[in-house]
Short mmCIF file of N, CA and C in Angstrom, two decimals:
data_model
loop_
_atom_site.label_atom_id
_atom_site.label_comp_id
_atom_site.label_asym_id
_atom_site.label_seq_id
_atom_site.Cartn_x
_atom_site.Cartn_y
_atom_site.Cartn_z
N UNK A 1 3.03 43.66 29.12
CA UNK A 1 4.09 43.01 29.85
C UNK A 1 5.11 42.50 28.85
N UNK A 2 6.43 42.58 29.34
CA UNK A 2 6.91 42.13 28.32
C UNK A 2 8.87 42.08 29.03
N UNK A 3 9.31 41.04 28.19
CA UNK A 3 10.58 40.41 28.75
C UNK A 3 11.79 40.08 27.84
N UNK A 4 12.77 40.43 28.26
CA UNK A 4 14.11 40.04 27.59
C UNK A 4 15.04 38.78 27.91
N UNK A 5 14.70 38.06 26.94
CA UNK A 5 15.43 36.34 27.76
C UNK A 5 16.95 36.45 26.86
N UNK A 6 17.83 35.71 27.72
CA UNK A 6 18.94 35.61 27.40
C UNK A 6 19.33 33.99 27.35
N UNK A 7 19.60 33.49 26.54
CA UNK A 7 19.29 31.77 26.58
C UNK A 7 20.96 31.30 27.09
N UNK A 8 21.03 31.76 28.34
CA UNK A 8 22.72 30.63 28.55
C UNK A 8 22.59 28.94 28.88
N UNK A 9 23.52 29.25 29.26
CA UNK A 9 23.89 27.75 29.78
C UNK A 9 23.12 27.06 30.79
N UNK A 10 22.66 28.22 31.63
CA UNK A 10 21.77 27.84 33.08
C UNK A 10 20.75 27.43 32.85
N UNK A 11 20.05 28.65 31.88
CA UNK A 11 18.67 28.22 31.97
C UNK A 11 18.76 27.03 30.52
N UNK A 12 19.58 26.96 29.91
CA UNK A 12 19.51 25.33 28.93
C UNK A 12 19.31 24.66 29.92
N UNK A 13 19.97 24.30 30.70
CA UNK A 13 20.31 23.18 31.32
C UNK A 13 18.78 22.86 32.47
N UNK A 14 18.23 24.29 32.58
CA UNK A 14 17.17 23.87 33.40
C UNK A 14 16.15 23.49 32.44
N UNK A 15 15.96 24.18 31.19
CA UNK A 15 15.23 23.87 30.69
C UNK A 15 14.90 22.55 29.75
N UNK A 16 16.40 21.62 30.02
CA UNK A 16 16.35 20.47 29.45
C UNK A 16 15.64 19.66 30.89
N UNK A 17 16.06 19.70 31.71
CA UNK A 17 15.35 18.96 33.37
C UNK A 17 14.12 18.55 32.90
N UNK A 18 13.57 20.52 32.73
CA UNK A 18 12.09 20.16 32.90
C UNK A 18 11.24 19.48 31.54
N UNK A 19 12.13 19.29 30.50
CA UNK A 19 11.66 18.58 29.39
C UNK A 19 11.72 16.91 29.62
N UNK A 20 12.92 16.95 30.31
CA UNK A 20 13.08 15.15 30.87
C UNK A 20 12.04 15.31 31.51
N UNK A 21 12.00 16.00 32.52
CA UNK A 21 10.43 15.25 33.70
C UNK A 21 8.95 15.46 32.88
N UNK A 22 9.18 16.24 31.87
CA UNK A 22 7.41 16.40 31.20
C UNK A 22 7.09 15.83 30.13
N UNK A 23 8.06 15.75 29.05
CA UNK A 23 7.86 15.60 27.72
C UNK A 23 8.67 14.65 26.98
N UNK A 24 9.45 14.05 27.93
CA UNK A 24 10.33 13.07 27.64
C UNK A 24 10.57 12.02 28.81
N UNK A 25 9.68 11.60 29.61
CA UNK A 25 9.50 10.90 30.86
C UNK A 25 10.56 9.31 30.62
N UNK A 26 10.46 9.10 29.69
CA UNK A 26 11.63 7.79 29.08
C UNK A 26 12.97 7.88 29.37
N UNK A 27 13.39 9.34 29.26
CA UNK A 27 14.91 9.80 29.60
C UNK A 27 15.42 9.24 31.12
N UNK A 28 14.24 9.76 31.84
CA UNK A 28 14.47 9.67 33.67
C UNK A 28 15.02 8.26 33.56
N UNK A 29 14.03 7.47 33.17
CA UNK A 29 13.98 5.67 32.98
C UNK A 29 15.15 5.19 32.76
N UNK A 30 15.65 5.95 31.57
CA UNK A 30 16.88 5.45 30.54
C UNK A 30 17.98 6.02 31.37
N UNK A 31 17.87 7.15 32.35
CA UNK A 31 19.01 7.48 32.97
C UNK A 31 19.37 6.41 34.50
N UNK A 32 18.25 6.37 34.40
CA UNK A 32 17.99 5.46 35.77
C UNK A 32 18.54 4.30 35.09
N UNK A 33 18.63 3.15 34.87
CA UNK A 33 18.69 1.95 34.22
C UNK A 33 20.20 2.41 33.75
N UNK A 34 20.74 3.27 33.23
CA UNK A 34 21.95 3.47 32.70
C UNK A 34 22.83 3.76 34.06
N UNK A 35 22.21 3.97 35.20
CA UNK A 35 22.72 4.27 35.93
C UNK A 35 22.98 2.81 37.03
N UNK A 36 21.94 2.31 36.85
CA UNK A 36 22.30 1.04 37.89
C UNK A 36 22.85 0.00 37.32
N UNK A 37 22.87 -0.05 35.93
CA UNK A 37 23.48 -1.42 35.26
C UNK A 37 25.57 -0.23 35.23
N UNK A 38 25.86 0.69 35.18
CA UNK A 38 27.30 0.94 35.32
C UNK A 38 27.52 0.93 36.69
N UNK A 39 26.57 0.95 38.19
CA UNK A 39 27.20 0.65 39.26
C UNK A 39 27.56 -0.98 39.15
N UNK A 40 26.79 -1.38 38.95
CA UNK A 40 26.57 -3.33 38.76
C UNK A 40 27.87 -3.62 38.15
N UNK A 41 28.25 -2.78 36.79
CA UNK A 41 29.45 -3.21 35.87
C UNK A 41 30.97 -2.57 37.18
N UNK A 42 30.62 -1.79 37.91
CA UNK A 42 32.11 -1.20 38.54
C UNK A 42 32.26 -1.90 39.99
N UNK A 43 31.30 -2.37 40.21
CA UNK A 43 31.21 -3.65 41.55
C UNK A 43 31.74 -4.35 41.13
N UNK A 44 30.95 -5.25 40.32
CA UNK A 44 32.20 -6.15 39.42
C UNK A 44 33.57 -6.52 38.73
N UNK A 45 33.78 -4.92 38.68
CA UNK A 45 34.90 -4.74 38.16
C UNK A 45 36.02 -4.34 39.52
N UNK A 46 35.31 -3.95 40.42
CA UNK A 46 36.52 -3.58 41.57
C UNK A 46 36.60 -5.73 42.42
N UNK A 47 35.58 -6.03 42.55
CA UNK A 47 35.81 -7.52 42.99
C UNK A 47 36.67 -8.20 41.67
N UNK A 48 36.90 -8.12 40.75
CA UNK A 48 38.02 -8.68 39.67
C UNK A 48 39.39 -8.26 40.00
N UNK A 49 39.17 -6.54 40.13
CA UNK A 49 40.49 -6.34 40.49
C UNK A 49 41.08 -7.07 41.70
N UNK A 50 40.09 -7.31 42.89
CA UNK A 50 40.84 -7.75 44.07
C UNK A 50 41.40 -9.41 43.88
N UNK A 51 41.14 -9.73 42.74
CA UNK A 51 41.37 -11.38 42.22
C UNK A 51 42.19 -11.16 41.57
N UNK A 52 42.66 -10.51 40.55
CA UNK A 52 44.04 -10.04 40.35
C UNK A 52 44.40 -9.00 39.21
N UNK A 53 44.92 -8.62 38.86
CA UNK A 53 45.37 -6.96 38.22
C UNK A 53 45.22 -7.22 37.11
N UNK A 54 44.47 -6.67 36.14
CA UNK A 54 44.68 -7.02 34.45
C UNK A 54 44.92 -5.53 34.00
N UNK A 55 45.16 -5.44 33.11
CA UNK A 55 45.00 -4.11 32.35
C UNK A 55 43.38 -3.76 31.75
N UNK A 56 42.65 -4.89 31.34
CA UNK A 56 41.83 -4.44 30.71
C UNK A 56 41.04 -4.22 31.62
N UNK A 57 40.54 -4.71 33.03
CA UNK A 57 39.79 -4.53 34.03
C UNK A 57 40.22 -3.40 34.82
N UNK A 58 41.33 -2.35 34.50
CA UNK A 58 41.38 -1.14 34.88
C UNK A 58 41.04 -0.03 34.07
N UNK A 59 40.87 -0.79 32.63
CA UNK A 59 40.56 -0.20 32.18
C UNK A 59 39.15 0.24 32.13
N UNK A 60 38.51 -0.99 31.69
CA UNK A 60 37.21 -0.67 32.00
C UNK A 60 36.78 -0.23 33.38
N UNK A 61 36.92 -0.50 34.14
CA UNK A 61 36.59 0.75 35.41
C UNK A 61 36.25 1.84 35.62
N UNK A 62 38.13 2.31 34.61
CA UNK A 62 37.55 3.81 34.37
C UNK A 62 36.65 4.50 33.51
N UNK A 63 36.91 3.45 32.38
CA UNK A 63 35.35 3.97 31.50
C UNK A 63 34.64 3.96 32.34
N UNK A 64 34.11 3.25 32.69
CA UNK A 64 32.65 2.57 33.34
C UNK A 64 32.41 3.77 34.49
N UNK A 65 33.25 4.60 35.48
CA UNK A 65 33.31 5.67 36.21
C UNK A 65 33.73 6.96 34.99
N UNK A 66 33.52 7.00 34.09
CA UNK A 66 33.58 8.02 33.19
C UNK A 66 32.54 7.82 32.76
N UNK A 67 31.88 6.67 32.31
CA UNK A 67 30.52 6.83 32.14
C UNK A 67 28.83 7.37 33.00
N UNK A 68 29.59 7.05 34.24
CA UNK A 68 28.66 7.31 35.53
C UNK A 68 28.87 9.00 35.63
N UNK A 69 29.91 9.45 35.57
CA UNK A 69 30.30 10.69 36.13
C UNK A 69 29.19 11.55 34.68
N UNK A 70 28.97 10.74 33.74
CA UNK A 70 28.50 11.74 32.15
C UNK A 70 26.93 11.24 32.23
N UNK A 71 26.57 10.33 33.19
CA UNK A 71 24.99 9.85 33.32
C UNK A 71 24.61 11.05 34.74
N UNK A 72 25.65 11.40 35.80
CA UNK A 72 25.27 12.59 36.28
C UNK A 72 24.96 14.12 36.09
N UNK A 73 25.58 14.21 34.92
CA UNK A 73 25.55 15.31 34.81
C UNK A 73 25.06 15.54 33.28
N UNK A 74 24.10 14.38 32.70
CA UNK A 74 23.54 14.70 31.62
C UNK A 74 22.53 15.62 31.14
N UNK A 75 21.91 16.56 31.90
CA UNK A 75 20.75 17.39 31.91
C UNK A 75 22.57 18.63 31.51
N UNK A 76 23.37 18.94 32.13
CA UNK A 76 23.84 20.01 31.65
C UNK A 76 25.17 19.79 30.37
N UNK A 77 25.18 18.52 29.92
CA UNK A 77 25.77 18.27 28.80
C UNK A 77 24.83 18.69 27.95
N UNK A 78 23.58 18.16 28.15
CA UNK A 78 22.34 18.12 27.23
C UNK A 78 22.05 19.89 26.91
N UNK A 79 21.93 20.44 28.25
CA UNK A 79 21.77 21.86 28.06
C UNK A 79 22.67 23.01 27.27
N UNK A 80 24.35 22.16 27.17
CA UNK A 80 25.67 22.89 26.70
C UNK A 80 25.20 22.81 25.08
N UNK A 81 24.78 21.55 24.61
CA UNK A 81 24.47 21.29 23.06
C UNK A 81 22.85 21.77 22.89
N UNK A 82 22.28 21.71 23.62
CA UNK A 82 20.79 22.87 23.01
C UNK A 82 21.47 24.27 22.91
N UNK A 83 22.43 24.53 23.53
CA UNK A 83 22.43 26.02 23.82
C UNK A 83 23.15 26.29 22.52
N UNK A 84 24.39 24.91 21.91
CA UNK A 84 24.74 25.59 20.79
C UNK A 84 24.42 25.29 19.35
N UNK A 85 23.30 24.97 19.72
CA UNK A 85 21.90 24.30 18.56
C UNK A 85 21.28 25.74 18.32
N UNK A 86 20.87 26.90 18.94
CA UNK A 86 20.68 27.93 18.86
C UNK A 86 21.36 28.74 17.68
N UNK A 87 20.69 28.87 16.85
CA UNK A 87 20.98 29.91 15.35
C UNK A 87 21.99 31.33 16.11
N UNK A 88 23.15 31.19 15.16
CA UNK A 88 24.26 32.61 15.87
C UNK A 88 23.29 33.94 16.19
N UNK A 89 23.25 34.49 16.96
CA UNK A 89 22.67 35.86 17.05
C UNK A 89 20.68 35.81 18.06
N UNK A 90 20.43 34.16 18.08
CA UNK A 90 19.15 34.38 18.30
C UNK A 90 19.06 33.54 19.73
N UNK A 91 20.96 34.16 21.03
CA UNK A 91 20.05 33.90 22.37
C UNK A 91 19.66 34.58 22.68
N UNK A 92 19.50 35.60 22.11
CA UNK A 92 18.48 36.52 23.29
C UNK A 92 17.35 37.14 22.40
N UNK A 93 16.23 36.92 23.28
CA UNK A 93 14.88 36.63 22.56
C UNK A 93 14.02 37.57 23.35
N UNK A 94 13.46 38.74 22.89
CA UNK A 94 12.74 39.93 23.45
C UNK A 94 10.95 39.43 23.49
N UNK A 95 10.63 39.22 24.28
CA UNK A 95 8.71 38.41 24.55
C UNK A 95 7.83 39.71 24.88
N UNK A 96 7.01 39.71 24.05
CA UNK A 96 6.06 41.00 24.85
C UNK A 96 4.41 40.44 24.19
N UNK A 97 3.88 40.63 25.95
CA UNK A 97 2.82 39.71 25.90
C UNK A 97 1.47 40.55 26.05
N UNK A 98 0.87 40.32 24.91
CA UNK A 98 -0.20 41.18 24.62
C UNK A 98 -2.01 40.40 24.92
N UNK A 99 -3.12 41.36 24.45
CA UNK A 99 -4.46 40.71 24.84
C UNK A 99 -4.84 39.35 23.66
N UNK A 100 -4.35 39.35 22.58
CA UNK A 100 -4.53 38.00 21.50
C UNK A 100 -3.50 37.32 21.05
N UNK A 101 -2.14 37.49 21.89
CA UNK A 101 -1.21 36.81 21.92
C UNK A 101 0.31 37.14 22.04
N UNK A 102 1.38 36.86 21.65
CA UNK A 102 2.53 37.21 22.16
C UNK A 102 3.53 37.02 21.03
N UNK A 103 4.42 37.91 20.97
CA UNK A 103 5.06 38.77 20.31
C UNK A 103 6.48 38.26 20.72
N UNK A 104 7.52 37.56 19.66
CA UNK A 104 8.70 37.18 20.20
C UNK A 104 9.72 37.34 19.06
N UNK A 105 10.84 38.33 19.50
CA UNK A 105 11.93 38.91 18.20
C UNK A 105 12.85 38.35 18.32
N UNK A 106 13.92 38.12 17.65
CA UNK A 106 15.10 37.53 17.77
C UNK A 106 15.88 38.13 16.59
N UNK A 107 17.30 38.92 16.77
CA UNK A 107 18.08 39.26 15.39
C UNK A 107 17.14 39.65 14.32
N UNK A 108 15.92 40.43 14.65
CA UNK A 108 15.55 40.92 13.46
C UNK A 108 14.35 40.48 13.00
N UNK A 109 14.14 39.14 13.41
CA UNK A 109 12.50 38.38 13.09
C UNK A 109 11.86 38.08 14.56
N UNK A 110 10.78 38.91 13.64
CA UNK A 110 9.44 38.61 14.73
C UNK A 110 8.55 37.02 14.29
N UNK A 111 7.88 36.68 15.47
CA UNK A 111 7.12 35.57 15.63
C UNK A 111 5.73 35.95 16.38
N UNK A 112 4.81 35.58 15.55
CA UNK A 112 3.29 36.23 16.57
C UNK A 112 2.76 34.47 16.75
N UNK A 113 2.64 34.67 18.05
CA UNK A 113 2.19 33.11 18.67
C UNK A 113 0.50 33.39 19.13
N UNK A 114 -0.21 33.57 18.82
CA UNK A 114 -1.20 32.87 19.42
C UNK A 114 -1.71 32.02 21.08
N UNK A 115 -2.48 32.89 22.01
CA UNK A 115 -1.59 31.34 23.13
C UNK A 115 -2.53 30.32 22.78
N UNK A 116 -3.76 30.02 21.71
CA UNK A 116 -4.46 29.13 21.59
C UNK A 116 -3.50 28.50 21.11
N UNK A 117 -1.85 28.57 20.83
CA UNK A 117 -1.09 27.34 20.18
C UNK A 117 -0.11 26.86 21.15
N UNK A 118 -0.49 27.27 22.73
CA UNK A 118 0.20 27.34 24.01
C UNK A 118 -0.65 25.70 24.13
N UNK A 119 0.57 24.54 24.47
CA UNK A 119 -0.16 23.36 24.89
C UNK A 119 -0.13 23.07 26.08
N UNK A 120 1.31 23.35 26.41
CA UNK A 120 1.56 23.05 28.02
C UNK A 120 2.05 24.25 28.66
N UNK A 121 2.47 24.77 30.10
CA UNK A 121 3.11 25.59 30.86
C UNK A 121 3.51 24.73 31.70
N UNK A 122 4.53 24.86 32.19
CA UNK A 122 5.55 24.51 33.41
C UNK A 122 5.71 25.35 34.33
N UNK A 123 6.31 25.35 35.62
CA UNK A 123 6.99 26.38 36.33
C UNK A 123 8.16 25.50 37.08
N UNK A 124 9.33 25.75 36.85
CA UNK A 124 10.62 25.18 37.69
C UNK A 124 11.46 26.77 38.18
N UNK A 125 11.59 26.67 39.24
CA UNK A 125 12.79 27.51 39.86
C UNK A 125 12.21 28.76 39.66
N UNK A 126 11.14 29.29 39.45
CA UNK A 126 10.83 30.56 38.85
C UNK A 126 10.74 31.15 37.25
N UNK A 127 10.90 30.07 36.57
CA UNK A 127 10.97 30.38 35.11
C UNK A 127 9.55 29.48 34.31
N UNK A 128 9.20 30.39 33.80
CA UNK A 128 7.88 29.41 33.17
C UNK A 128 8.45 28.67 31.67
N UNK A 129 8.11 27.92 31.46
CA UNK A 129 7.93 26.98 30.24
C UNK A 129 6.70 26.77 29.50
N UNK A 130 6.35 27.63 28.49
CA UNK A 130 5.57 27.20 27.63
C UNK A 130 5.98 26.79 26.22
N UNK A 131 5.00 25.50 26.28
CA UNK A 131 5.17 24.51 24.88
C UNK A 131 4.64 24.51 24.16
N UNK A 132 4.67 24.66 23.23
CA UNK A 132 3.85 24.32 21.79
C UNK A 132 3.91 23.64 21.27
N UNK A 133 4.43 22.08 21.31
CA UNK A 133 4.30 21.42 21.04
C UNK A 133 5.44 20.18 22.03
N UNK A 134 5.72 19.10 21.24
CA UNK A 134 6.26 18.32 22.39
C UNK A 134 8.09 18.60 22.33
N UNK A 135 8.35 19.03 21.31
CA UNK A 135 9.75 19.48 21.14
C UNK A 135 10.02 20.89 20.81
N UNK A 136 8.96 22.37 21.10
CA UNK A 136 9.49 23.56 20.66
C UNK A 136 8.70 24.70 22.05
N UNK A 137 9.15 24.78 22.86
CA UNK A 137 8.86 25.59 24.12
C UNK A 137 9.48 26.91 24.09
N UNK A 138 9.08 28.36 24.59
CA UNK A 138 9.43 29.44 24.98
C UNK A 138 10.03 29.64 26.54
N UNK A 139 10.48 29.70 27.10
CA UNK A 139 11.21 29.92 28.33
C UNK A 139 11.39 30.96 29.06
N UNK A 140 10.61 32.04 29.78
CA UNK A 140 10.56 33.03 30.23
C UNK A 140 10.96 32.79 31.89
N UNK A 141 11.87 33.12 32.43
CA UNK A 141 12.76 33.20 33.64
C UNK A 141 11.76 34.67 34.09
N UNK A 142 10.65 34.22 35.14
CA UNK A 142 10.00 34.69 35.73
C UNK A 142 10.24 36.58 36.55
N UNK A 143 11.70 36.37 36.65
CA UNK A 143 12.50 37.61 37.24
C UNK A 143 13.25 38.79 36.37
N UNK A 144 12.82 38.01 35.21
CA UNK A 144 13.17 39.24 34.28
C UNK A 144 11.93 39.86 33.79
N UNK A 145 10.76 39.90 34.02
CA UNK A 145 9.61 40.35 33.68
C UNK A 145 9.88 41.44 33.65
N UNK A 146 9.06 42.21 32.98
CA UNK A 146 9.09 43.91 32.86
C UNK A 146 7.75 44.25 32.94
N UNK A 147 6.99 44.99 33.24
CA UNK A 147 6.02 45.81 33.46
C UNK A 147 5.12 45.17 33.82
N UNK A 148 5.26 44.07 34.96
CA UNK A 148 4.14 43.38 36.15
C UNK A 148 5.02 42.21 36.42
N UNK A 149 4.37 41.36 37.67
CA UNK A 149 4.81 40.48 38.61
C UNK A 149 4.63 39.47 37.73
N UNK A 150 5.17 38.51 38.71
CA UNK A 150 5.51 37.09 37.71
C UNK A 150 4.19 36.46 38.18
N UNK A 151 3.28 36.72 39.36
CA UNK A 151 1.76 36.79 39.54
C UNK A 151 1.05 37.22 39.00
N UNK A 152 0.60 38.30 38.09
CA UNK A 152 0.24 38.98 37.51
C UNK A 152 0.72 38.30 35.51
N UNK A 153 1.79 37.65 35.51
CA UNK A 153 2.25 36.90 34.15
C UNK A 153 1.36 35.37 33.96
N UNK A 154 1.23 34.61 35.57
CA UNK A 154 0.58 34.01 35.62
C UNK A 154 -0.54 33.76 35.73
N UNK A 155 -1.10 34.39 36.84
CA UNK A 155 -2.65 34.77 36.02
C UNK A 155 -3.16 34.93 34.44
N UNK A 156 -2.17 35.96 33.67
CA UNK A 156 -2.88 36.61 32.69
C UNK A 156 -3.26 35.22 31.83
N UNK A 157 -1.67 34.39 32.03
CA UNK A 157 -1.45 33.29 30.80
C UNK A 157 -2.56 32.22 31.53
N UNK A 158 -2.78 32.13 32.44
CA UNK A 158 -4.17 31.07 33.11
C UNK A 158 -4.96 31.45 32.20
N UNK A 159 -5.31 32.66 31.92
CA UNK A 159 -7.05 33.17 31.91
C UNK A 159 -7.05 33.25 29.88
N UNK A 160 -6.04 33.47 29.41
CA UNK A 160 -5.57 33.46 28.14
C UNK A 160 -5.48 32.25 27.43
N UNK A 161 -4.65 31.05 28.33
CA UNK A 161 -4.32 29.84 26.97
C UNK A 161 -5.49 28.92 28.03
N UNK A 162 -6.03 29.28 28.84
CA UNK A 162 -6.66 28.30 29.43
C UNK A 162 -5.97 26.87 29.70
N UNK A 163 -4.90 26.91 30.46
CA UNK A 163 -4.19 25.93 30.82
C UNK A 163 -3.89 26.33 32.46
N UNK A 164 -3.68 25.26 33.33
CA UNK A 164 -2.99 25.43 34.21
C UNK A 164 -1.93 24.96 34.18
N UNK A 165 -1.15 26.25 35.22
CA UNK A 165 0.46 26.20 35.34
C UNK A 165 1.13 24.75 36.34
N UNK A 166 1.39 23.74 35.33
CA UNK A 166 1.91 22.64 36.31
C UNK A 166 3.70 23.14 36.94
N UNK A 167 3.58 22.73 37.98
CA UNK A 167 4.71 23.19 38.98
C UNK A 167 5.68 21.70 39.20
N UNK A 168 6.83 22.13 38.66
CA UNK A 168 7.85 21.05 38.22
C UNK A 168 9.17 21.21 39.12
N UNK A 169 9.51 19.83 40.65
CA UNK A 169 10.40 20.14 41.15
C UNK A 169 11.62 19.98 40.76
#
């Protein structure tokens, strides 16, 4: 079996999600908390305005709603800068998954992984996530498989790294 990943923007961005919800559970927290202390600061700041007009209390506002608008959409800021953290030439990453382990090329270098060095698996949206540690994961988008089902990918990697596939909404 074996697969051709193409690392864009999409799957960064999903694949930062599922690192906040698994491997970085502090982020959710820190987004949360970043998120209710700038509604708190723009409540405050719109009841000032209605007491009377300053410059600096319009100003801060809009920070403060420029800051909210960049706490929404931080999983695909986050995903824009992994994606261009990626070495020139090595998004797209060819996986071919064999009986003592798996085989992954990029621009020219190969990588032989072992799945006894497989710690975790994920599944979000149809794309699996396996980790090897708490900051270096492989990312296989379930629908690009080549030569068997993404049932047949999962099973094999069950019965291989001896992990089960946790399912991440």
């Amino acid at each position: 079996m074996g697969i051709s990943i193409t690392y864009d923007k999409k799957l960064m961005t999903e694949f930062n999600i599922v690192h906040r919800k698994t491997k970085a559970k502090w982020l959710t927290w820190l987004r949360a908390a970043m998120t209710l202390l700038v509604i708190i600061m723009v409540v405050n700041n719109i009841w000032l305005l209605t007491q009377r007009v300053q410059f600096s209390t319009v100003f801060l506002l809009l920070f403060e709603l420029a800051l909210l608008v960049y706490v929404f959409f931080l999983d695909r800021v986050n995903g824009y800068f992994t994606g261009r953290q990626l070495l020139k030439g090595h998004n797209t990453v060819e996986t071919v998954f064999q009986e003592d382990g798996m085989t992954t090329a990029s621009a020219g270098i190969e990588q032989r992984i072992p799945y006894s060095q497989i710690a975790d698996i994920y599944c979000r949206n149809q794309v699996l996530y396996m980790y090897l540690d708490k900051k270096h994961a492989h990312v296989v988008p379930e629908s690009d498989i080549e030569g068997g089902t993404p049932e047949e990918l999962e099973a094999f990697l069950r019965e291989k790294c001896g992990k089960e596939i946790i399912r991440i909404k």
